Structure formats: structure tokens, C-alpha cells
Amino acid sequence: MKPDIIVIGGGLAGSEAAWQAAQMGKKVCLYEMRPEKKTPAHQTGYLAELVCSNSFRASSVENAVGLLKEEMRRMDSVIIHCADMHTVPAGGALAVDRELFSKEVTRMLEHHPRIEIKHEEIAHIPWSGVPVIIATGPLTSDALSTEIQKVTNTQALHFFDAAAPIVLRESVDDTKVYYASRYDKGGSDYLNCPMNKEEYLAFWQELKDAAVQPLQDFENDRFFEGCMPIEELAKRGEKTLLFGPLKPVGLDHPNTGKRPYAVVQLRQDDAAGKMYNMVGFQTKLKWPEQKRVFRMIPGLENAEFARYGVMHQNTYIDSPRFLLPTLQAKQSKQLFFAGQLTGVEGYVESASNGLVAGINAARLSSGLSPVVFPQETAHGALCHYITTALADIFQPMNITFGLMPDLEFPVKDKKLRRQKLSQRALDHIERLWNKIQMDKEDDSE
């Protein structure tokens, strides 16, 4: 099959980009080097493998990432469709069985009549006269990274991303933990390990002094705040964790009605409920140290780890200087970038980025102008940020209502304001999606 569009990278962004372009009627060749060539973080050869948390974060459209997901649902997102199919309990969040989710994405793309998947590494950008989408993510191979640096005429930027450990549910001491969601929001989906002050201080002391993995291949010690290793947070002060991942507010113990001094939360990681993720415990501690220190947590004294926390380097380009809001390269309109490589952070943000690139590459292939998503939408706000931020201080970003323009008439009530921002965004998405579909129909005639 001679492709109309080439997509490099089969992660969340690349999978979504390939799906969107194919749904627009284009023949797509999707390159994914796994399992032929592995990365430091991936464990399977499935498309859209989740290497960190299994959570797509908040579900409600009163939360910016919930709005982003809803926009994607209304635009036929394969990633959100598969996530909705394989949910696991997570309170007010959308969390998935990671293996079933990735298998479903792989199945849908493999069976799409206009998508061909090739498992091989691409070391050079294939300039073949058709649009190319690079969505190789934070673990882009060295060869392609070098090629990208040449094309962008700049050095790639780097930060570190750390994945949290997963414990086996059967190894948790039920006499010391309790089920609850913060403020009872979404039910009692989290497993909570309460600490008194003495237990917390002992844990904090050991955590901040524990041995970490040497950096070795990493260039510097620069962390993204959204994925700060738990031990790095601990070094910032005795109470830092109490206002972060170990915050006890809204998690009163059901038996005593009292609030613990600190709480470690575990979130279900698979449909069967056999594995639980340590929420907020991304780490670069050495594995024996993880076992020693994390077993100090009440209820985890005999914890068995299905996966220890791991750390890897993330790479992203200088998007404000290099990309247009359509996710096209300024120097070459046939070249698109998508996903974490552009400087977005998070599963949903990466996939949404792929959605934009896939649609625009398909439009370009048809001789249509790529669309700029309105900044009033979550998609448009994110694309606007990564392509207009101050380049000298540009850092990866999650979606937030703060990236969107203010309402025409100010609303003081926070909940109502977010509802109105979301409704405005969805109205814009509906109009844009209708236009995209009409243009698609005209192009097929």
C-alpha cells in the first residue's frame, strides 16, 4: 500500500493520529519500532502502551482534562473509546486496565482497512512527498533524535519522568487500610494507608535519605513538576508531602471518624483488582530501597511489588520556535509533530495532540488548509500554549482552564465558571467538527 500519510510512533499520540487520518479517508502507514527494538520503559509491543500511571485523570467536564476527554469523544477518538471500554474503579477519574486498553487500541488499528502497521525503527525522516507525523514520544530513539535536532536546528530539551510502583493487592494488610475516595467523591475506590505523626516522620526521614539510581545516560537533573519523584518532594521539607501525595484532607478514617496525620493512596491498576498503583509515588529510588522504604507504610509491611518504580528521560522539542498551532513545522509544512515530543504532558494531552495532527495531515493531503482549533477549546488552548509560550522558559504543560480565554462576562462562582467554560468549548468543538466532516464529504465526492 502506498500511503497518503506516514506516522512514526505507535504510542497514544501516534495511534490517535493514524486513526484520525484513516477515518478521514487516507491510507496511513504507521511505524512502531517495538517489539523489534525496545525502550527503557516499555514492556510490550502493543500500541498505546501505558508506561506510567493507568489513570487518564478526572472525568468531569468541570475539570480541564475531563473537558479535553469529552472533546475527544465528540471527535471519534480511538484512545478515549478504548479507555471507556476498559475502565477500572477510580473515584472521579477515568482509569483503565492497562493491558486490555492497549490490546484494544492495537486491535482496532490492525483491523482498520486503511492502516498498515510496520514494526521497524525509523532513523531518518522519510521525505517522500506525503505528510509525515512524528509522534515518537519521550523515548525517541537516539538516531531519530539526532535527525530531529538537525531539522529543528536546535538542541532537544530534556526532563525526567518517573513511574510509580505497583503492589499486589493480596499482599496488602487489610487490618491497617481502608477504602475511601477524598470527600467520598466517586465512591470508595482508593485503598488508603493511614499514618500517625511518628510513622510519617520515620518514613519521611528514610525516604529523603534513600539511595537513588545514578543518572548515567541522562544529561542533567531537571525534573518536570508534574512528575516529581517522591523522594525529591521529601527533600523539600518535612511537611511537603503532607500538602502533596500524602495529603490526608477529606480522607477521615471510617472507623474513628478522625483524620490521619498522612495517607498513602493506592489505586486499582487492572480490571481484576489484583494490582494497585501507589498514587503520586513516581520514583528513581534503587529497587532494594523501594522495597525497604515503602514497606514502612502501614499496610504495606509485606507488600509484593508487581513493578518497581522506574525513571526515564523525556525529550521534547522547542515548539514555540518551531511549530505552528496546526502542529506543522514552520520550516516544512509537510512535517507534523504530535504528543509529548511537542511539550504536552499527560496521556490525554498527548492523544489529543495526535488527534489534531492526524486531522490536519489528512486535510493537507486533500489539498485543504489545516485547521487551527479555537483557543476556547481545550485542544486549541493546549496547541496555542505550546506554540506561543515564552521559548526561554518553555516547559511541558498539562491542560488547565488557565490556558483558555476568560468568559465574556466574568463569573465569580468557580464551579459555575468552569461549567460555562466547558459548555463554550464544546459548542466550538461541535461547530469545528461539523465543518471538518462537511469538508471531508466534499473531498470524497
XYZ file of C-alpha atoms in Angstrom:
445
model
C 0.000 0.000 0.000
C 1.371 3.406 -0.985
C 0.469 5.671 1.939
C -1.063 9.116 1.824
C 0.331 9.822 5.290
C 3.204 8.402 7.336
C 3.033 8.278 11.135
C 6.166 7.496 13.131
C 5.494 6.230 16.652
C 2.740 3.951 17.931
C 2.123 5.487 21.330
C -1.002 7.371 22.355
C -0.405 10.316 20.014
C 0.716 8.245 17.032
C -2.140 5.775 17.385
C -4.689 8.595 17.576
C -3.094 10.419 14.648
C -3.159 7.300 12.474
C -6.792 6.609 13.380
C -7.964 10.153 12.660
C -6.178 10.319 9.308
C -7.570 6.921 8.292
C -11.075 7.931 9.342
C -10.665 10.953 7.087
C -10.261 8.505 4.188
C -6.457 8.475 3.971
C -4.164 5.470 3.647
C -1.798 5.512 6.602
C 1.484 3.728 7.245
C 2.178 3.608 10.991
C 5.737 2.796 12.082
C 6.366 1.457 15.583
C 9.804 0.069 16.434
C 8.564 -2.079 19.298
C 8.836 -5.019 19.833
C 11.733 -5.222 17.343
C 13.570 -2.572 19.341
C 12.691 -1.974 22.979
C 12.805 1.170 25.132
C 13.873 1.550 28.791
C 10.233 1.953 29.906
C 8.001 -0.183 27.658
C 7.310 -3.841 28.384
C 5.128 -4.949 25.448
C 4.800 -4.493 21.711
C 1.218 -3.191 21.923
C 0.281 0.181 20.536
C -0.573 2.942 23.034
C 1.119 1.122 25.929
C 0.772 2.994 29.229
C 4.209 3.142 30.825
C 3.379 5.239 33.894
C 0.016 5.522 35.664
C -3.137 3.772 34.430
C -5.197 6.908 35.058
C -6.498 9.334 32.439
C -7.313 11.626 35.352
C -10.554 13.464 36.134
C -13.747 12.559 34.294
C -15.927 15.596 34.967
C -16.018 18.396 32.385
C -15.698 20.776 35.330
C -12.062 19.689 35.246
C -9.954 20.753 32.254
C -8.694 17.248 31.460
C -12.252 15.926 31.721
C -13.273 18.539 29.172
C -10.390 17.508 26.912
C -11.593 13.899 27.007
C -15.163 14.937 26.213
C -13.979 16.955 23.226
C -12.126 13.869 22.028
C -15.207 11.676 22.444
C -17.135 14.047 20.185
C -14.404 13.760 17.550
C -14.315 9.959 17.312
C -11.159 9.432 19.391
C -9.915 5.832 19.333
C -7.938 6.370 22.553
C -10.912 7.583 24.584
C -13.181 4.959 23.007
C -10.838 2.172 24.133
C -10.353 3.764 27.551
C -14.123 3.916 28.082
C -14.331 0.227 27.157
C -11.818 -0.944 29.771
C -12.309 1.186 32.874
C -11.419 0.186 36.431
C -12.786 1.875 39.600
C -11.026 5.180 40.321
C -13.483 7.531 42.018
C -13.957 10.648 39.897
C -11.189 9.666 37.494
C -11.049 7.600 34.307
C -8.611 4.753 34.919
C -8.140 1.679 32.750
C -6.887 -1.873 32.754
C -3.639 -1.006 31.008
C -3.183 -4.310 29.172
C -6.767 -4.610 27.916
C -6.716 -0.966 26.856
C -3.535 -1.287 24.800
C -4.686 -4.556 23.271
C -7.941 -2.914 22.175
C -6.174 0.049 20.565
C -3.861 -2.375 18.762
C -6.778 -4.486 17.570
C -8.712 -1.522 16.221
C -5.783 -0.133 14.286
C -4.689 -3.528 12.959
C -8.187 -4.133 11.603
C -8.627 -0.717 10.037
C -8.680 -1.184 6.244
C -6.659 1.980 5.608
C -3.924 1.484 8.226
C -0.777 -0.560 7.680
C 1.449 -1.116 10.726
C 5.176 -1.741 10.288
C 7.302 -2.755 13.261
C 10.656 -1.244 12.447
C 12.796 1.645 13.598
C 12.840 4.824 11.533
C 16.201 6.548 11.856
C 15.610 9.254 9.239
C 12.574 11.339 8.388
C 11.063 9.817 5.215
C 10.744 12.789 2.868
C 8.540 11.139 0.243
C 6.187 13.934 -0.747
C 3.418 12.967 1.691
C 2.680 14.437 5.131
C 4.749 12.892 7.926
C 3.704 12.920 11.598
C 6.461 12.342 14.148
C 4.921 11.114 17.394
C 7.782 9.122 18.874
C 7.245 10.456 22.367
C 9.626 10.980 25.271
C 11.670 7.889 24.404
C 12.550 8.808 20.819
C 15.477 6.709 19.609
C 18.922 8.311 19.521
C 19.115 8.121 15.721
C 15.807 9.885 15.131
C 16.507 12.386 17.904
C 19.654 13.403 16.071
C 17.671 13.771 12.860
C 15.044 15.902 14.598
C 17.706 18.164 16.070
C 19.066 18.755 12.571
C 15.629 19.563 11.171
C 14.696 21.892 14.036
C 18.141 23.470 14.006
C 18.217 23.337 17.780
C 19.208 21.081 20.639
C 16.395 18.977 22.085
C 15.274 19.793 25.614
C 15.061 17.147 28.290
C 13.355 16.465 31.576
C 12.860 13.365 33.707
C 9.712 11.302 34.104
C 9.287 8.735 36.858
C 6.754 5.882 37.086
C 5.166 4.752 40.355
C 5.444 1.213 41.773
C 2.576 -1.289 41.569
C 1.839 -3.620 44.505
C -0.092 -6.885 44.546
C -3.433 -6.414 46.292
C -3.224 -9.719 48.151
C -0.032 -8.584 49.879
C -1.690 -5.532 51.491
C -2.624 -5.874 55.171
C -6.398 -5.283 55.281
C -6.346 -4.719 59.043
C -4.441 -1.458 58.553
C -6.001 0.073 55.425
C -9.443 1.302 54.415
C -11.348 2.105 51.232
C -12.335 5.727 50.565
C -12.194 8.470 47.978
C -11.359 12.006 49.007
C -14.533 13.633 50.387
C -16.367 10.436 49.284
C -16.238 11.713 45.703
C -16.962 8.877 43.232
C -17.377 6.177 45.859
C -14.726 4.293 47.827
C -12.366 3.346 45.047
C -8.989 4.071 46.652
C -7.193 1.913 49.196
C -5.803 4.178 51.917
C -2.811 3.553 54.163
C -3.089 5.910 57.190
C -0.054 7.150 59.127
C 0.231 8.770 62.535
C 2.824 11.504 63.051
C 5.513 9.169 64.374
C 5.105 6.750 61.457
C 5.148 9.593 58.953
C 8.297 11.222 60.317
C 10.163 7.915 60.330
C 9.069 7.255 56.729
C 9.937 10.794 55.616
C 13.411 10.576 57.128
C 14.210 7.290 55.377
C 12.657 8.380 52.091
C 14.656 11.569 51.696
C 17.917 9.812 52.567
C 17.367 6.648 50.495
C 19.745 5.717 47.676
C 18.691 6.624 44.142
C 19.646 5.239 40.754
C 22.690 7.010 39.242
C 21.826 9.245 36.303
C 24.331 7.601 33.927
C 22.972 8.362 30.458
C 20.969 11.398 31.485
C 22.378 14.822 30.747
C 21.200 16.715 33.799
C 18.986 16.555 36.861
C 15.970 18.514 35.609
C 12.519 17.398 36.706
C 9.061 18.335 35.467
C 6.964 19.434 38.443
C 4.017 17.238 37.368
C 6.125 14.065 37.646
C 8.414 14.984 40.529
C 9.901 11.861 42.169
C 8.507 11.318 45.651
C 11.971 11.408 47.226
C 12.700 14.788 45.605
C 9.496 16.191 47.105
C 10.513 14.809 50.501
C 13.821 16.692 50.343
C 11.933 19.991 50.089
C 10.828 19.832 53.693
C 9.231 17.793 56.447
C 5.656 18.769 55.545
C 5.883 18.989 51.747
C 4.389 15.519 51.251
C 1.510 16.408 53.586
C 0.372 19.024 51.065
C 1.024 16.718 48.114
C 0.582 12.962 47.536
C 0.193 12.145 51.274
C -2.412 14.850 51.938
C -4.937 13.467 54.484
C -7.659 16.102 53.902
C -11.015 14.536 53.030
C -9.884 11.019 53.975
C -11.156 10.606 57.533
C -10.920 7.057 58.800
C -14.393 5.418 58.579
C -13.946 3.569 61.889
C -12.804 6.503 64.014
C -14.098 9.496 62.072
C -10.698 11.097 62.628
C -8.256 12.392 60.044
C -4.887 10.567 59.890
C -1.695 12.618 60.009
C -0.825 11.384 56.492
C -2.359 8.999 53.962
C -0.789 6.976 51.152
C -3.363 6.123 48.481
C -3.395 3.039 46.251
C -5.438 2.998 43.035
C -6.675 -0.136 41.242
C -4.491 -0.802 38.196
C -6.214 -3.735 36.463
C -9.778 -4.921 35.857
C -9.321 -7.935 38.104
C -8.288 -5.764 41.052
C -5.092 -7.735 41.631
C -2.695 -4.815 41.254
C -2.701 -1.352 42.833
C -0.694 1.703 41.846
C 0.935 3.842 44.567
C -0.602 7.227 43.761
C 1.972 10.009 43.423
C 4.889 7.682 44.171
C 6.836 8.090 40.949
C 10.421 7.457 41.963
C 14.033 6.959 40.985
C 15.000 5.061 44.151
C 17.034 1.888 43.716
C 14.765 -1.152 43.742
C 16.005 -2.612 47.087
C 15.478 0.835 48.623
C 11.927 1.000 47.277
C 11.166 -2.321 48.923
C 12.742 -1.251 52.218
C 11.315 2.269 52.481
C 7.841 1.687 51.024
C 7.323 -1.286 53.349
C 7.458 1.224 56.214
C 3.998 2.383 55.131
C 1.254 0.884 57.359
C -0.441 -1.929 55.476
C 2.494 -2.433 53.100
C 4.879 -4.120 55.541
C 4.766 -7.294 53.432
C 3.983 -5.694 50.089
C 4.931 -7.589 46.957
C 5.767 -5.366 44.009
C 4.426 -6.275 40.576
C 6.539 -3.413 39.226
C 9.069 -1.176 40.909
C 9.164 2.490 40.064
C 11.401 3.366 37.139
C 12.813 6.575 35.748
C 13.495 7.613 32.185
C 14.452 10.696 30.235
C 11.783 12.587 28.341
C 12.590 14.587 25.235
C 10.636 17.471 23.759
C 11.321 19.974 21.010
C 11.427 23.771 21.190
C 7.823 24.050 19.981
C 7.335 27.825 20.424
C 10.153 28.452 17.956
C 9.481 25.507 15.670
C 5.750 24.664 15.447
C 2.585 26.302 14.144
C -0.710 25.905 16.087
C -1.685 23.336 13.420
C 1.305 21.263 14.718
C 3.103 21.729 11.399
C 6.791 22.573 11.350
C 7.284 26.220 10.368
C 10.133 25.311 8.021
C 8.319 22.388 6.372
C 4.535 22.322 6.240
C 4.553 18.622 5.263
C 6.092 17.730 8.638
C 3.909 17.449 11.762
C 4.804 16.704 15.371
C 2.448 15.270 17.994
C 2.396 14.023 21.576
C 4.858 14.562 24.387
C 7.559 15.387 21.873
C 5.816 18.761 21.397
C 5.858 19.633 25.092
C 2.438 18.484 26.257
C 2.333 16.389 29.411
C -0.091 13.585 30.162
C -1.789 10.690 28.390
C -4.883 12.628 27.350
C -2.921 15.684 26.247
C -0.636 13.514 24.111
C -3.539 11.709 22.460
C -5.390 14.978 21.825
C -2.261 16.326 20.189
C -2.258 13.287 17.891
C -5.904 13.919 17.041
C -5.082 17.454 15.858
C -2.067 16.318 13.839
C -3.967 13.420 12.243
C -6.854 15.610 11.109
C -4.577 18.333 9.785
C -2.246 15.956 7.955
C -5.303 14.408 6.267
C -6.619 17.828 5.268
C -3.236 18.801 3.855
C -3.138 15.554 1.890
C -6.520 16.501 0.381
C -5.374 19.975 -0.586
C -7.335 21.595 2.262
C -5.949 24.082 4.741
C -5.124 22.644 8.172
C -7.411 23.979 10.904
C -6.394 25.950 13.965
C -8.526 24.705 16.862
C -10.165 27.646 18.678
C -8.343 28.665 21.826
C -11.725 28.482 23.603
C -11.458 24.685 23.302
C -9.166 22.513 25.415
C -7.480 21.237 22.223
C -6.916 24.731 20.914
C -5.740 26.125 24.251
C -3.088 23.438 24.543
C -1.879 23.864 20.954
C -1.813 27.620 21.451
C 0.274 27.302 24.610
C 2.965 25.025 23.215
C 3.388 27.148 20.098
C 3.297 30.619 21.694
C 4.846 30.174 25.162
C 7.963 32.124 26.043
C 10.596 29.947 24.427
C 13.292 30.637 27.013
C 11.161 29.240 29.858
C 9.050 26.730 27.892
C 8.238 23.660 29.982
C 5.832 20.712 29.434
C 2.236 21.531 30.294
C -0.949 19.721 31.278
C -4.271 21.139 30.135
C -5.770 23.693 32.511
C -8.620 26.183 32.337
C -5.969 28.852 32.844
C -4.856 28.357 29.232
C -8.285 29.375 27.913
C -9.565 32.917 27.315
C -11.763 34.365 30.049
C -15.514 34.343 29.662
C -17.033 37.422 28.065
C -18.958 38.108 31.271
C -16.998 37.219 34.454
C -18.470 34.573 36.781
C -17.265 34.535 40.385
C -18.515 31.084 41.349
C -15.691 28.674 40.424
C -17.909 25.688 39.657
C -20.304 27.703 37.528
C -17.421 29.422 35.732
C -15.915 26.071 34.779
C -19.284 24.796 33.614
C -19.634 27.789 31.326
C -16.058 27.454 30.036
C -16.738 23.802 29.251
C -20.015 24.496 27.508
C -18.389 27.210 25.423
C -15.600 24.811 24.478
C -17.988 22.020 23.483
C -20.047 24.417 21.385
C -16.893 25.402 19.493
C -15.891 21.769 19.066
C -19.284 20.842 17.666
C -19.075 23.606 15.066
C -15.498 22.784 14.119
C -16.180 19.041 13.904
C -19.209 19.639 11.689
C -17.049 21.751 9.360
C -14.352 19.057 9.249
C -16.928 16.413 8.388
C -18.522 18.583 5.699
C -15.120 19.257 4.122
C -14.418 15.521 4.228
C -17.659 14.738 2.412
C -16.962 17.387 -0.236
C -13.459 15.997 -0.750
C -14.781 12.435 -1.263
C -17.231 13.480 -3.980
